[in-house]
CSV table of N, CA and C in Angstrom, one decimal:
chain,number,residue,atom,x,y,z
A,654,MET,N,-24.9,-47.0,-32.9
A,654,MET,CA,-25.5,-48.0,-33.5
A,654,MET,C,-26.7,-47.7,-34.2
A,655,ASN,N,-26.9,-48.0,-35.5
A,655,ASN,CA,-28.2,-47.6,-36.2
A,655,ASN,C,-28.8,-48.9,-36.8
A,656,PHE,N,-30.0,-49.3,-36.6
A,656,PHE,CA,-30.6,-50.4,-37.3
A,656,PHE,C,-32.0,-50.3,-37.6
A,657,THR,N,-32.6,-50.9,-38.5
A,657,THR,CA,-33.8,-50.8,-38.8
A,657,THR,C,-34.6,-52.3,-38.5
A,658,LEU,N,-35.7,-52.3,-37.8
A,658,LEU,CA,-36.6,-53.5,-37.8
A,658,LEU,C,-37.7,-53.5,-39.0
A,659,PRO,N,-38.0,-54.7,-39.5
A,659,PRO,CA,-38.9,-54.7,-40.5
A,659,PRO,C,-40.3,-54.8,-40.0
A,660,LEU,N,-40.7,-53.6,-39.4
A,660,LEU,CA,-42.0,-53.5,-38.6
A,660,LEU,C,-43.2,-54.0,-39.5
A,661,GLU,N,-43.2,-53.7,-40.8
A,661,GLU,CA,-44.2,-54.0,-41.6
A,661,GLU,C,-44.4,-55.5,-41.9
A,662,GLN,N,-43.3,-56.2,-41.8
A,662,GLN,CA,-43.2,-57.7,-41.9
A,662,GLN,C,-43.6,-58.3,-40.6
A,663,MET,N,-43.5,-57.7,-39.4
A,663,MET,CA,-43.5,-58.4,-38.1
A,663,MET,C,-45.0,-58.6,-37.6
A,664,SER,N,-45.2,-59.6,-37.1
A,664,SER,CA,-46.6,-59.8,-36.5
A,664,SER,C,-46.7,-59.0,-35.3
A,665,MET,N,-47.9,-58.8,-34.6
A,665,MET,CA,-48.2,-58.1,-33.6
A,665,MET,C,-47.3,-58.7,-32.3
A,666,GLU,N,-47.2,-60.0,-32.2
A,666,GLU,CA,-46.5,-60.6,-31.3
A,666,GLU,C,-45.2,-60.5,-31.3
A,667,GLU,N,-44.6,-60.5,-32.3
A,667,GLU,CA,-43.1,-60.1,-32.5
A,667,GLU,C,-42.8,-58.6,-32.2
A,668,LYS,N,-43.7,-57.8,-32.5
A,668,LYS,CA,-43.6,-56.4,-32.2
A,668,LYS,C,-43.6,-56.2,-30.9
A,669,MET,N,-44.5,-56.8,-30.1
A,669,MET,CA,-44.7,-56.7,-28.5
A,669,MET,C,-43.4,-57.4,-28.0
A,670,ALA,N,-42.9,-58.4,-28.4
A,670,ALA,CA,-41.7,-59.0,-27.8
A,670,ALA,C,-40.5,-58.2,-28.1
A,671,ALA,N,-40.4,-57.4,-29.1
A,671,ALA,CA,-39.3,-56.5,-29.3
A,671,ALA,C,-39.4,-55.3,-28.4
A,672,MET,N,-40.7,-54.7,-28.3
A,672,MET,CA,-41.0,-53.7,-27.2
A,672,MET,C,-40.6,-54.1,-25.9
A,673,GLU,N,-41.0,-55.3,-25.5
A,673,GLU,CA,-40.7,-55.7,-24.2
A,673,GLU,C,-39.1,-56.0,-24.0
A,674,SER,N,-38.5,-56.4,-24.8
A,674,SER,CA,-36.9,-56.3,-24.8
A,674,SER,C,-36.4,-55.1,-24.7
A,675,LEU,N,-36.8,-54.1,-25.5
A,675,LEU,CA,-36.3,-52.8,-25.4
A,675,LEU,C,-36.6,-52.2,-23.9
A,676,TRP,N,-37.9,-52.4,-23.4
A,676,TRP,CA,-38.2,-51.7,-22.2
A,676,TRP,C,-37.4,-52.4,-21.1
A,677,ASP,N,-37.2,-53.8,-21.1
A,677,ASP,CA,-36.3,-54.5,-20.2
A,677,ASP,C,-34.8,-53.8,-20.1
A,678,GLY,N,-34.4,-53.7,-21.3
A,678,GLY,CA,-32.9,-53.1,-21.4
A,678,GLY,C,-32.9,-51.6,-21.0
A,679,LEU,N,-34.0,-50.8,-21.1
A,679,LEU,CA,-34.2,-49.5,-20.6
A,679,LEU,C,-34.1,-49.6,-19.2
A,680,CYS,N,-34.9,-50.4,-18.5
A,680,CYS,CA,-35.0,-50.5,-17.1
A,680,CYS,C,-33.8,-50.8,-16.6
A,681,GLN,N,-33.1,-51.8,-17.0
A,681,GLN,CA,-31.7,-52.3,-16.5
A,681,GLN,C,-30.8,-51.1,-16.5
A,682,SER,N,-30.6,-50.2,-17.6
A,682,SER,CA,-29.7,-49.3,-17.8
A,682,SER,C,-30.1,-48.0,-17.0
A,683,ALA,N,-31.4,-47.8,-16.8
A,683,ALA,CA,-32.0,-46.7,-15.8
A,683,ALA,C,-31.5,-46.8,-14.5
A,684,HIS,N,-31.3,-47.9,-14.0
A,684,HIS,CA,-30.6,-48.2,-12.5
A,684,HIS,C,-29.2,-47.9,-12.5
A,685,ALA,N,-28.5,-48.0,-13.7
A,685,ALA,CA,-27.1,-47.9,-13.6
A,685,ALA,C,-26.6,-46.3,-13.9
A,686,SER,N,-27.7,-45.4,-14.3
A,686,SER,CA,-27.2,-44.1,-14.6
A,686,SER,C,-28.2,-43.1,-14.1
A,687,GLU,N,-27.8,-41.8,-14.1
A,687,GLU,CA,-28.7,-40.7,-13.9
A,687,GLU,C,-29.8,-40.5,-14.9
A,688,PRO,N,-31.0,-39.9,-14.6
A,688,PRO,CA,-31.9,-39.7,-15.6
A,688,PRO,C,-31.5,-38.4,-16.5
A,689,PRO,N,-31.9,-38.2,-17.6
A,689,PRO,CA,-31.5,-37.0,-18.3
A,689,PRO,C,-32.1,-35.7,-17.6
A,690,ALA,N,-31.4,-34.6,-17.8
A,690,ALA,CA,-31.7,-33.3,-17.1
A,690,ALA,C,-33.2,-33.0,-17.5
A,691,TRP,N,-33.7,-33.2,-18.7
A,691,TRP,CA,-35.2,-32.9,-19.1
A,691,TRP,C,-36.1,-33.6,-18.2
A,692,ILE,N,-35.7,-34.8,-17.6
A,692,ILE,CA,-36.7,-35.5,-16.7
A,692,ILE,C,-36.6,-34.9,-15.4
A,693,ARG,N,-35.3,-34.3,-14.9
A,693,ARG,CA,-35.3,-34.0,-13.5
A,693,ARG,C,-35.8,-32.5,-13.5
A,694,GLU,N,-36.0,-31.8,-14.5
A,694,GLU,CA,-36.4,-30.4,-14.4
A,694,GLU,C,-37.9,-30.4,-14.1
A,695,LYS,N,-38.2,-29.5,-13.3
A,695,LYS,CA,-39.6,-29.2,-13.0
A,695,LYS,C,-40.2,-28.2,-13.9
A,696,PRO,N,-41.5,-28.5,-14.3
A,696,PRO,CA,-42.1,-27.4,-15.2
A,696,PRO,C,-42.4,-26.1,-14.4
A,697,GLY,N,-42.5,-24.9,-15.3
A,697,GLY,CA,-42.8,-23.8,-14.7
A,697,GLY,C,-41.8,-22.9,-14.1
């Protein structure tokens, strides 16, 4: 899926609401799947 938000036309409140919605979706899907390998890898 590919889409573009009209960020230049959005108010700060609209941008924050979009970010919160994205974050909530990421948090929900994070509980249902394993984290990517680059997160599990330890530095060094």
